[in-house]
Amino acid sequence: MSIRILKYGGTSVTTPESRERIARTAIRHKEDGHDVVVVVSAMGRSGDPYATDTLISLFKAQNENYKPRNLDFLMTCGEMISAALIANTIEKLGASAISMTGQQAGLITDDHFGDARVIRVEKEKMLRPLEDGKIIVLTGFQGVTETGWLTTLGRGGSDTTAAVVGVALDAESIEIFTDVDGIMTADPRIVGEARVLNAISYEECYQLALDGAKVVDHKAIDVVKRAGKTLIVRNTFNDAPGTVIGPESYIAKLGIEDDRDLITAITSKTGLVQVTVSMSLTSPENAIFLESLEQNKVSIDMINFFEDRKVFTIQTAKLPAVLEILERLNLEHRFAQGCAKLTLVGHKIHGIPGVMRRIVMSLSKAGVEILQTSDSYTTIACLVHVEEVGKALNALHAEFGLSRDPE
């Protein structure tokens, strides 16, 4: 029998009405002849009683010098509550269901607490209840080490759970349900003309997720890409078809290639600091500086090397660590806080003349100052002041015609 994976985020499991909608969807798939695994996140968002961020705040308020293993133990609770409630709702509606933790489902991870990686799935632990005709309601975001310690999979971990389980069970489909209609050309809260994409490639979606889009996690994209599985992002609260995520060859076969022109979508990431360090390319401090960043787990982005300086961006939270390194090495530096990265993503963008000109001209016309740029095979990124993100996104969205319906 074919298996379908249905993953629901925190906003989708918050109310009794939404949980009943999830239960009825799962039952419908079961009645259509499919085995069903429902993967759930903790209820709500930051500030809600059982949300993951709320649990983290509760924990850290008592002791900031905590052990990550103990925090993981607490953070698994939110998903357990969601799974139990939804399994109970399914049974109330007359179907057979079982709630399972990541440990009970056989998701074995390494011991990197807080950001663990699934190293194998003991899938027979899920196959047995499926063979008994039960709908599985599985806690996302968590697993267990070889020695029995509970772990969490990092931000977006419930998406990763759905992807990993879908691949392990060779599921017919993996669907991520959220509170929007799919992957959009921009954040609709900022760009009113943003529209839903019918399809997007693995590479494009991975880059969007990495650079600020929060609809699906980049680690989940990586999992399905390596397995060659497609992923569908849909809205919990309506029947919109959603967005298909897959290889370019598959998208071409769908006959909707015109949905994505030169630029597929634009995203933004805030909370960045631009750092400039005075240092020649041949300076002996180069290696020491970069090694110190690595030792302090500082990830740098938008890296530009010049003859007499380095320019890069970091997360604001890492600024104290970077300043300590710079002062210890006695390196001249300056930094600009309150920055944001705009990323234009498109599989056709590489090597096309005039794209950068259009970006610069449209931002200039909108009165947006470009602080720095970088590019890759599928992206062009601009660093801007955070207060200019809204007008920058709207200007670029209009410049590249992303609001128009596909022909």
Short mmCIF file of C-alpha atoms in Angstrom, two decimals:
data_model
loop_
_atom_site.label_atom_id
_atom_site.label_comp_id
_atom_site.label_asym_id
_atom_site.label_seq_id
_atom_site.Cartn_x
_atom_site.Cartn_y
_atom_site.Cartn_z
CA MET A 1 0.00 0.00 0.00
CA SER A 2 1.29 3.49 -0.83
CA ILE A 3 2.30 5.80 2.01
CA ARG A 4 1.56 9.51 2.28
CA ILE A 5 3.34 11.91 4.61
CA LEU A 6 1.36 14.94 5.81
CA LYS A 7 3.32 17.49 7.87
CA TYR A 8 1.58 20.31 9.78
CA GLY A 9 3.26 23.36 11.30
CA GLY A 10 2.55 25.12 14.58
CA THR A 11 -0.16 27.48 13.30
CA SER A 12 -1.97 24.53 11.71
CA VAL A 13 -2.40 22.56 14.96
CA THR A 14 -3.36 25.37 17.37
CA THR A 15 -7.17 25.25 17.53
CA PRO A 16 -9.67 22.38 17.92
CA GLU A 17 -11.12 23.33 14.52
CA SER A 18 -7.75 23.13 12.75
CA ARG A 19 -6.93 19.83 14.46
CA GLU A 20 -10.24 18.40 13.29
CA ARG A 21 -9.48 19.55 9.74
CA ILE A 22 -6.12 17.74 9.93
CA ALA A 23 -7.81 14.61 11.28
CA ARG A 24 -10.41 14.59 8.49
CA THR A 25 -7.70 15.06 5.85
CA ALA A 26 -5.73 12.11 7.24
CA ILE A 27 -8.85 9.94 7.37
CA ARG A 28 -9.75 10.85 3.78
CA HIS A 29 -6.32 9.70 2.57
CA LYS A 30 -6.74 6.49 4.57
CA GLU A 31 -10.17 5.85 3.06
CA ASP A 32 -8.68 6.41 -0.40
CA GLY A 33 -6.46 3.39 0.21
CA HIS A 34 -3.24 4.95 1.48
CA ASP A 35 -1.23 4.47 4.64
CA VAL A 36 -0.81 7.81 6.40
CA VAL A 37 1.87 9.36 8.61
CA VAL A 38 0.98 12.78 10.03
CA VAL A 39 4.02 14.74 11.28
CA VAL A 40 3.27 17.60 13.67
CA SER A 41 5.02 20.61 15.18
CA ALA A 42 4.41 22.16 18.60
CA MET A 43 1.27 24.29 18.79
CA GLY A 44 1.36 27.99 17.97
CA ARG A 45 4.22 30.46 17.85
CA SER A 46 6.37 32.31 20.35
CA GLY A 47 4.28 33.40 23.34
CA ASP A 48 1.75 30.59 23.00
CA PRO A 49 1.86 28.22 26.01
CA TYR A 50 3.21 25.11 24.26
CA ALA A 51 5.26 26.72 21.47
CA THR A 52 8.93 25.74 21.28
CA ASP A 53 10.16 29.31 21.76
CA THR A 54 8.01 29.63 24.88
CA LEU A 55 9.54 26.47 26.35
CA ILE A 56 13.04 27.74 25.56
CA SER A 57 12.35 31.06 27.31
CA LEU A 58 10.97 29.25 30.35
CA PHE A 59 14.09 27.08 30.54
CA LYS A 60 16.68 29.82 30.05
CA ALA A 61 14.98 32.15 32.54
CA GLN A 62 16.03 29.80 35.34
CA ASN A 63 19.58 29.04 34.23
CA GLU A 64 21.43 30.44 31.22
CA ASN A 65 24.38 28.10 31.83
CA TYR A 66 22.32 25.10 30.82
CA LYS A 67 23.27 21.77 29.31
CA PRO A 68 21.92 21.41 25.74
CA ARG A 69 20.88 17.85 26.52
CA ASN A 70 18.50 19.08 29.24
CA LEU A 71 17.04 21.75 26.95
CA ASP A 72 16.37 19.13 24.27
CA PHE A 73 14.51 17.04 26.84
CA LEU A 74 12.14 19.95 27.48
CA MET A 75 11.78 21.01 23.83
CA THR A 76 10.39 17.62 22.79
CA CYS A 77 7.27 18.21 24.93
CA GLY A 78 5.45 20.58 22.57
CA GLU A 79 5.29 18.12 19.68
CA MET A 80 4.15 15.33 22.01
CA ILE A 81 1.14 17.41 23.08
CA SER A 82 0.23 18.11 19.43
CA ALA A 83 0.58 14.45 18.42
CA ALA A 84 -1.55 13.19 21.31
CA LEU A 85 -4.33 15.71 20.61
CA ILE A 86 -4.48 14.99 16.88
CA ALA A 87 -4.39 11.20 17.37
CA ASN A 88 -7.22 11.59 19.87
CA THR A 89 -9.20 13.70 17.37
CA ILE A 90 -8.74 11.08 14.64
CA GLU A 91 -10.06 8.37 16.95
CA LYS A 92 -13.01 10.57 17.97
CA LEU A 93 -13.94 10.66 14.27
CA GLY A 94 -13.95 6.87 14.10
CA ALA A 95 -10.54 5.97 12.65
CA SER A 96 -7.66 4.16 14.34
CA ALA A 97 -4.60 6.25 15.21
CA ILE A 98 -1.44 6.05 17.28
CA SER A 99 0.78 8.90 18.45
CA MET A 100 4.52 8.21 18.33
CA THR A 101 7.62 10.09 19.40
CA GLY A 102 10.73 10.25 17.25
CA GLN A 103 12.27 7.69 19.58
CA GLN A 104 9.33 5.29 19.26
CA ALA A 105 9.40 5.72 15.47
CA GLY A 106 13.08 4.77 15.29
CA LEU A 107 14.67 8.09 14.30
CA ILE A 108 18.26 7.56 15.43
CA THR A 109 20.42 10.70 15.54
CA ASP A 110 23.92 11.80 16.42
CA ASP A 111 24.49 13.52 19.79
CA HIS A 112 24.68 17.11 18.52
CA PHE A 113 22.01 18.32 20.96
CA GLY A 114 19.92 21.19 19.64
CA ASP A 115 20.82 20.50 16.01
CA ALA A 116 21.04 16.73 15.70
CA ARG A 117 21.23 14.87 12.40
CA VAL A 118 19.23 11.72 11.69
CA ILE A 119 21.74 8.97 10.88
CA ARG A 120 19.24 6.17 10.28
CA VAL A 121 15.56 5.29 10.56
CA GLU A 122 14.47 1.96 12.03
CA LYS A 123 11.44 1.98 9.78
CA GLU A 124 9.96 -1.32 10.97
CA LYS A 125 8.82 0.55 14.10
CA MET A 126 6.47 2.56 11.87
CA LEU A 127 5.62 -0.19 9.41
CA ARG A 128 4.06 -2.39 12.11
CA PRO A 129 1.31 0.08 13.16
CA LEU A 130 0.73 1.01 9.50
CA GLU A 131 0.22 -2.67 8.68
CA ASP A 132 -2.28 -2.82 11.54
CA GLY A 133 -4.30 -0.12 9.76
CA LYS A 134 -3.42 2.75 12.07
CA ILE A 135 -2.80 6.36 11.11
CA ILE A 136 0.50 7.40 12.71
CA VAL A 137 0.70 10.86 14.27
CA LEU A 138 4.43 11.46 14.68
CA THR A 139 6.20 14.15 16.66
CA GLY A 140 8.38 16.24 14.39
CA PHE A 141 11.66 17.89 15.34
CA GLN A 142 13.06 15.06 17.48
CA GLY A 143 14.90 11.78 17.64
CA VAL A 144 17.09 9.75 19.99
CA THR A 145 20.78 8.92 20.19
CA GLU A 146 22.19 5.40 20.05
CA THR A 147 22.50 5.58 23.84
CA GLY A 148 18.91 6.69 24.42
CA TRP A 149 19.15 10.47 24.89
CA LEU A 150 16.39 12.61 23.37
CA THR A 151 17.57 15.09 20.74
CA THR A 152 16.06 17.88 18.66
CA LEU A 153 16.82 18.54 15.00
CA GLY A 154 17.21 22.33 15.01
CA ARG A 155 15.01 25.05 13.55
CA GLY A 156 12.65 23.66 10.92
CA GLY A 157 13.23 20.18 12.30
CA SER A 158 9.65 19.02 11.79
CA ASP A 159 10.05 19.59 8.04
CA THR A 160 13.22 17.51 8.22
CA THR A 161 11.36 14.76 10.09
CA ALA A 162 8.72 14.61 7.34
CA ALA A 163 11.39 14.45 4.64
CA VAL A 164 13.50 11.81 6.40
CA VAL A 165 10.50 9.61 7.18
CA GLY A 166 9.12 10.03 3.67
CA VAL A 167 12.41 8.89 2.16
CA ALA A 168 12.85 6.00 4.62
CA LEU A 169 9.33 4.68 3.95
CA ASP A 170 9.59 5.41 0.20
CA ALA A 171 6.40 7.45 0.48
CA GLU A 172 4.30 8.17 -2.59
CA SER A 173 4.01 11.81 -1.53
CA ILE A 174 5.39 14.21 1.07
CA GLU A 175 3.27 17.29 1.74
CA ILE A 176 4.13 20.23 4.00
CA PHE A 177 1.00 22.07 5.20
CA THR A 178 1.32 25.63 6.45
CA ASP A 179 -0.71 28.86 6.68
CA VAL A 180 0.06 30.13 3.16
CA ASP A 181 -0.89 28.71 -0.25
CA GLY A 182 2.64 27.62 -1.17
CA ILE A 183 6.05 29.08 -1.99
CA MET A 184 5.52 32.70 -3.01
CA THR A 185 7.47 35.13 -5.16
CA ALA A 186 8.07 37.26 -2.04
CA ASP A 187 6.82 37.59 1.52
CA PRO A 188 3.14 38.57 1.07
CA ARG A 189 3.23 40.53 4.33
CA ILE A 190 5.72 42.90 2.68
CA VAL A 191 4.88 42.63 -1.02
CA GLY A 192 1.14 42.78 -1.58
CA GLU A 193 1.49 41.67 -5.22
CA ALA A 194 3.34 38.45 -4.33
CA ARG A 195 1.86 35.31 -5.87
CA VAL A 196 2.15 31.57 -5.40
CA LEU A 197 4.57 29.62 -7.57
CA ASN A 198 3.23 26.44 -9.15
CA ALA A 199 6.69 24.87 -9.03
CA ILE A 200 10.25 25.57 -7.96
CA SER A 201 13.49 23.62 -8.24
CA TYR A 202 15.33 22.08 -5.29
CA GLU A 203 18.21 24.50 -5.74
CA GLU A 204 16.03 27.60 -5.88
CA CYS A 205 13.92 26.60 -2.88
CA TYR A 206 17.00 25.63 -0.85
CA GLN A 207 18.52 29.05 -1.48
CA LEU A 208 15.30 30.87 -0.60
CA ALA A 209 15.04 28.94 2.67
CA LEU A 210 18.69 29.60 3.50
CA ASP A 211 18.32 33.33 2.88
CA GLY A 212 15.18 34.06 4.85
CA ALA A 213 12.04 32.39 3.42
CA LYS A 214 10.42 30.43 6.24
CA VAL A 215 7.86 28.25 4.46
CA VAL A 216 10.00 25.07 4.33
CA ASP A 217 13.36 24.32 5.94
CA HIS A 218 16.51 24.03 3.81
CA LYS A 219 17.56 20.75 5.47
CA ALA A 220 14.31 19.12 4.39
CA ILE A 221 14.95 20.25 0.82
CA ASP A 222 18.42 18.70 0.96
CA VAL A 223 16.99 15.37 2.16
CA VAL A 224 14.39 15.06 -0.61
CA LYS A 225 16.85 16.26 -3.25
CA ARG A 226 19.36 13.54 -2.42
CA ALA A 227 16.58 10.95 -2.64
CA GLY A 228 15.00 12.40 -5.79
CA LYS A 229 11.62 12.83 -4.06
CA THR A 230 9.26 15.70 -4.81
CA LEU A 231 7.79 17.82 -2.02
CA ILE A 232 4.53 19.77 -2.08
CA VAL A 233 3.88 22.85 0.07
CA ARG A 234 0.17 23.53 0.64
CA ASN A 235 -2.25 25.50 2.81
CA THR A 236 -3.87 23.69 5.74
CA PHE A 237 -6.97 25.84 5.54
CA ASN A 238 -7.98 25.60 1.87
CA ASP A 239 -7.71 23.29 -1.13
CA ALA A 240 -5.21 25.33 -3.16
CA PRO A 241 -2.86 23.03 -5.15
CA GLY A 242 0.28 24.48 -3.59
CA THR A 243 3.84 24.46 -4.90
CA VAL A 244 5.74 21.44 -6.21
CA ILE A 245 9.44 21.30 -5.27
CA GLY A 246 11.54 19.00 -7.41
CA PRO A 247 14.31 18.67 -10.01
CA GLU A 248 14.37 20.95 -13.05
CA SER A 249 13.66 17.98 -15.32
CA TYR A 250 10.48 17.11 -13.41
CA ILE A 251 9.25 20.71 -13.42
CA ALA A 252 9.81 20.89 -17.18
CA LYS A 253 7.61 17.80 -17.62
CA LEU A 254 4.82 19.50 -15.69
CA GLY A 255 4.57 22.04 -18.50
CA ILE A 256 4.68 25.04 -16.16
CA GLU A 257 8.20 26.24 -16.88
CA ASP A 258 6.87 29.68 -17.91
CA ASP A 259 5.81 30.18 -14.29
CA ARG A 260 9.45 31.04 -13.57
CA ASP A 261 11.15 33.61 -15.75
CA LEU A 262 14.55 35.20 -15.18
CA ILE A 263 13.92 35.64 -11.45
CA THR A 264 11.84 33.05 -9.62
CA ALA A 265 11.47 34.73 -6.23
CA ILE A 266 12.99 37.26 -3.85
CA THR A 267 13.56 36.91 -0.12
CA SER A 268 15.16 38.86 2.71
CA LYS A 269 17.08 38.18 5.90
CA THR A 270 17.42 40.74 8.68
CA GLY A 271 19.55 40.92 11.83
CA LEU A 272 22.87 41.26 10.01
CA VAL A 273 26.04 43.26 10.62
CA GLN A 274 28.48 44.30 7.90
CA VAL A 275 32.09 44.00 9.10
CA THR A 276 35.13 45.55 7.39
CA VAL A 277 38.58 44.40 8.53
CA SER A 278 41.77 46.15 7.42
CA MET A 279 44.11 43.33 6.43
CA SER A 280 46.20 42.61 3.34
CA LEU A 281 45.76 39.36 1.45
CA THR A 282 49.28 38.28 2.42
CA SER A 283 48.95 39.12 6.12
CA PRO A 284 49.91 36.27 8.48
CA GLU A 285 46.83 37.14 10.57
CA ASN A 286 44.54 35.89 7.78
CA ALA A 287 44.67 32.25 8.82
CA ILE A 288 44.54 33.04 12.54
CA PHE A 289 41.51 35.28 12.07
CA LEU A 290 39.57 32.76 9.98
CA GLU A 291 40.45 29.90 12.35
CA SER A 292 39.25 31.99 15.31
CA LEU A 293 35.92 32.59 13.56
CA GLU A 294 35.54 28.87 12.99
CA GLN A 295 36.40 28.02 16.60
CA ASN A 296 33.73 30.46 17.78
CA LYS A 297 31.16 28.97 15.35
CA VAL A 298 30.86 32.26 13.47
CA SER A 299 29.49 31.86 9.95
CA ILE A 300 30.39 34.69 7.57
CA ASP A 301 28.47 35.56 4.41
CA MET A 302 28.68 37.95 1.43
CA ILE A 303 32.47 37.73 1.59
CA ASN A 304 34.51 40.22 -0.46
CA PHE A 305 38.33 40.16 -0.34
CA PHE A 306 40.24 43.25 -1.43
CA GLU A 307 43.95 44.01 -1.50
CA ASP A 308 43.81 45.89 1.80
CA ARG A 309 40.61 44.69 3.51
CA LYS A 310 37.96 42.03 3.96
CA VAL A 311 34.23 42.80 3.98
CA PHE A 312 31.64 40.27 5.13
CA THR A 313 28.39 39.92 7.06
CA ILE A 314 27.56 38.10 10.28
CA GLN A 315 24.48 37.53 12.42
CA THR A 316 24.05 40.30 15.00
CA ALA A 317 24.19 37.74 17.82
CA LYS A 318 27.78 36.88 16.80
CA LEU A 319 29.05 40.49 16.93
CA PRO A 320 30.49 40.31 20.49
CA ALA A 321 32.51 37.19 19.61
CA VAL A 322 33.83 38.77 16.40
CA LEU A 323 34.78 42.02 18.15
CA GLU A 324 36.67 40.05 20.80
CA ILE A 325 38.66 38.28 18.08
CA LEU A 326 39.42 41.51 16.23
CA GLU A 327 40.59 43.26 19.38
CA ARG A 328 42.69 40.30 20.49
CA LEU A 329 44.47 40.27 17.12
CA ASN A 330 44.71 44.08 17.15
CA LEU A 331 43.04 44.36 13.74
CA GLU A 332 41.65 47.69 12.58
CA HIS A 333 37.96 47.34 11.81
CA ARG A 334 34.58 48.99 11.51
CA PHE A 335 31.08 47.63 11.43
CA ALA A 336 27.56 48.66 10.41
CA GLN A 337 24.59 47.21 12.27
CA GLY A 338 20.96 47.17 11.14
CA CYS A 339 21.61 45.49 7.78
CA ALA A 340 19.47 43.14 5.73
CA LYS A 341 20.26 40.82 2.84
CA LEU A 342 17.99 40.74 -0.21
CA THR A 343 18.39 37.63 -2.36
CA LEU A 344 17.04 37.27 -5.89
CA VAL A 345 16.84 33.61 -6.87
CA GLY A 346 16.51 32.21 -10.39
CA HIS A 347 17.83 29.17 -12.22
CA LYS A 348 18.25 31.26 -15.42
CA ILE A 349 20.08 34.15 -13.77
CA HIS A 350 23.69 33.08 -14.34
CA GLY A 351 25.57 34.88 -17.09
CA ILE A 352 22.64 36.99 -18.29
CA PRO A 353 23.77 40.52 -19.23
CA GLY A 354 21.89 43.44 -17.74
CA VAL A 355 20.48 41.79 -14.62
CA MET A 356 22.71 43.69 -12.22
CA ARG A 357 22.02 46.94 -14.06
CA ARG A 358 18.29 46.44 -13.60
CA ILE A 359 18.75 45.69 -9.90
CA VAL A 360 20.93 48.75 -9.30
CA MET A 361 18.69 51.08 -11.30
CA SER A 362 15.43 49.91 -9.68
CA LEU A 363 16.86 50.20 -6.16
CA SER A 364 18.37 53.59 -6.94
CA LYS A 365 15.02 54.82 -8.27
CA ALA A 366 13.38 53.62 -5.04
CA GLY A 367 15.96 55.48 -2.97
CA VAL A 368 17.59 52.33 -1.59
CA GLU A 369 21.32 52.39 -0.85
CA ILE A 370 23.22 49.22 -1.79
CA LEU A 371 25.95 48.53 0.77
CA GLN A 372 27.38 45.38 -0.80
CA THR A 373 26.60 42.69 -3.38
CA SER A 374 27.45 39.06 -4.00
CA ASP A 375 26.30 36.41 -6.45
CA SER A 376 26.32 32.68 -7.18
CA TYR A 377 25.09 30.44 -9.97
CA THR A 378 21.41 30.93 -9.02
CA THR A 379 21.43 34.10 -6.88
CA ILE A 380 22.25 37.78 -6.70
CA ALA A 381 22.29 39.30 -3.21
CA CYS A 382 22.29 42.93 -2.08
CA LEU A 383 22.98 44.23 1.41
CA VAL A 384 20.78 47.19 2.38
CA HIS A 385 19.70 49.08 5.49
CA VAL A 386 17.00 47.11 7.29
CA GLU A 387 14.52 50.00 7.24
CA GLU A 388 14.63 49.96 3.43
CA VAL A 389 13.75 46.27 3.00
CA GLY A 390 10.08 46.91 2.23
CA LYS A 391 10.56 49.40 -0.58
CA ALA A 392 13.52 47.39 -1.93
CA LEU A 393 11.53 44.16 -2.17
CA ASN A 394 8.58 45.90 -3.79
CA ALA A 395 10.83 47.69 -6.30
CA LEU A 396 12.62 44.49 -7.34
CA HIS A 397 9.39 42.48 -7.45
CA ALA A 398 7.92 45.04 -9.85
CA GLU A 399 11.11 45.39 -11.93
CA PHE A 400 11.21 41.68 -12.74
CA GLY A 401 7.45 41.29 -13.26
CA LEU A 402 6.97 38.70 -10.54
CA SER A 403 3.36 39.67 -9.83
CA ARG A 404 2.06 38.71 -13.26
CA ASP A 405 0.27 35.41 -13.75
CA PRO A 406 2.19 32.77 -15.74
CA GLU A 407 1.16 32.61 -19.36
#
